[in-house]
Amino acid sequence: MPTQVKARYTNGKLEPLEPLNLTEGCLVTLSVSEEPEPESLLDMFKRIRASVPDDAWDDLPTDLVRNKKHYLYGHPKEDD
């Protein structure tokens, strides 16, 4: 029965990241696909920021932080 196991390639060898229930010396067939590096939080924010048109930022309310409950939940706005 086919089993998928993650492995790390180090110094020319594949090292499984979890135990394998195999008989010593048995032959196996490998299908290898490289996983992309996870995106950093900073890169994610940069990508999201770049996806928003520049003029859309001008439409945001200037009191968004102070009145977040108003904009999220409809609470009354706080005065200055």
Short mmCIF file of C-alpha atoms in Angstrom, two decimals, residues 27-57:
data_model
loop_
_atom_site.label_atom_id
_atom_site.label_comp_id
_atom_site.label_asym_id
_atom_site.label_seq_id
_atom_site.Cartn_x
_atom_site.Cartn_y
_atom_site.Cartn_z
CA LEU A 27 13.40 -1.90 -2.21
CA VAL A 28 11.12 1.10 -2.39
CA THR A 29 9.96 3.41 -5.17
CA LEU A 30 10.15 7.13 -4.48
CA SER A 31 8.11 9.91 -6.01
CA VAL A 32 9.77 13.22 -5.10
CA SER A 33 8.18 16.67 -5.13
CA GLU A 34 9.81 19.72 -3.61
CA GLU A 35 7.73 21.74 -1.16
CA PRO A 36 8.02 25.53 -1.42
CA GLU A 37 9.52 27.42 1.50
CA PRO A 38 6.81 28.85 3.76
CA GLU A 39 6.15 32.54 3.22
CA SER A 40 7.32 34.81 6.02
CA LEU A 41 4.75 37.00 7.77
CA LEU A 42 6.48 40.14 6.49
CA ASP A 43 6.43 38.84 2.90
CA MET A 44 2.74 37.97 3.28
CA PHE A 45 1.93 41.52 4.43
CA LYS A 46 3.96 43.00 1.55
CA ARG A 47 2.14 40.78 -0.95
CA ILE A 48 -1.29 41.73 0.46
CA ARG A 49 -0.35 45.44 0.57
CA ALA A 50 0.79 45.32 -3.06
CA SER A 51 -2.52 43.72 -4.09
CA VAL A 52 -4.52 46.75 -2.85
CA PRO A 53 -4.71 49.67 -5.30
CA ASP A 54 -3.01 52.82 -3.94
CA ASP A 55 -6.16 54.93 -4.17
CA ALA A 56 -8.11 52.41 -2.04
CA TRP A 57 -6.04 53.39 1.01
#
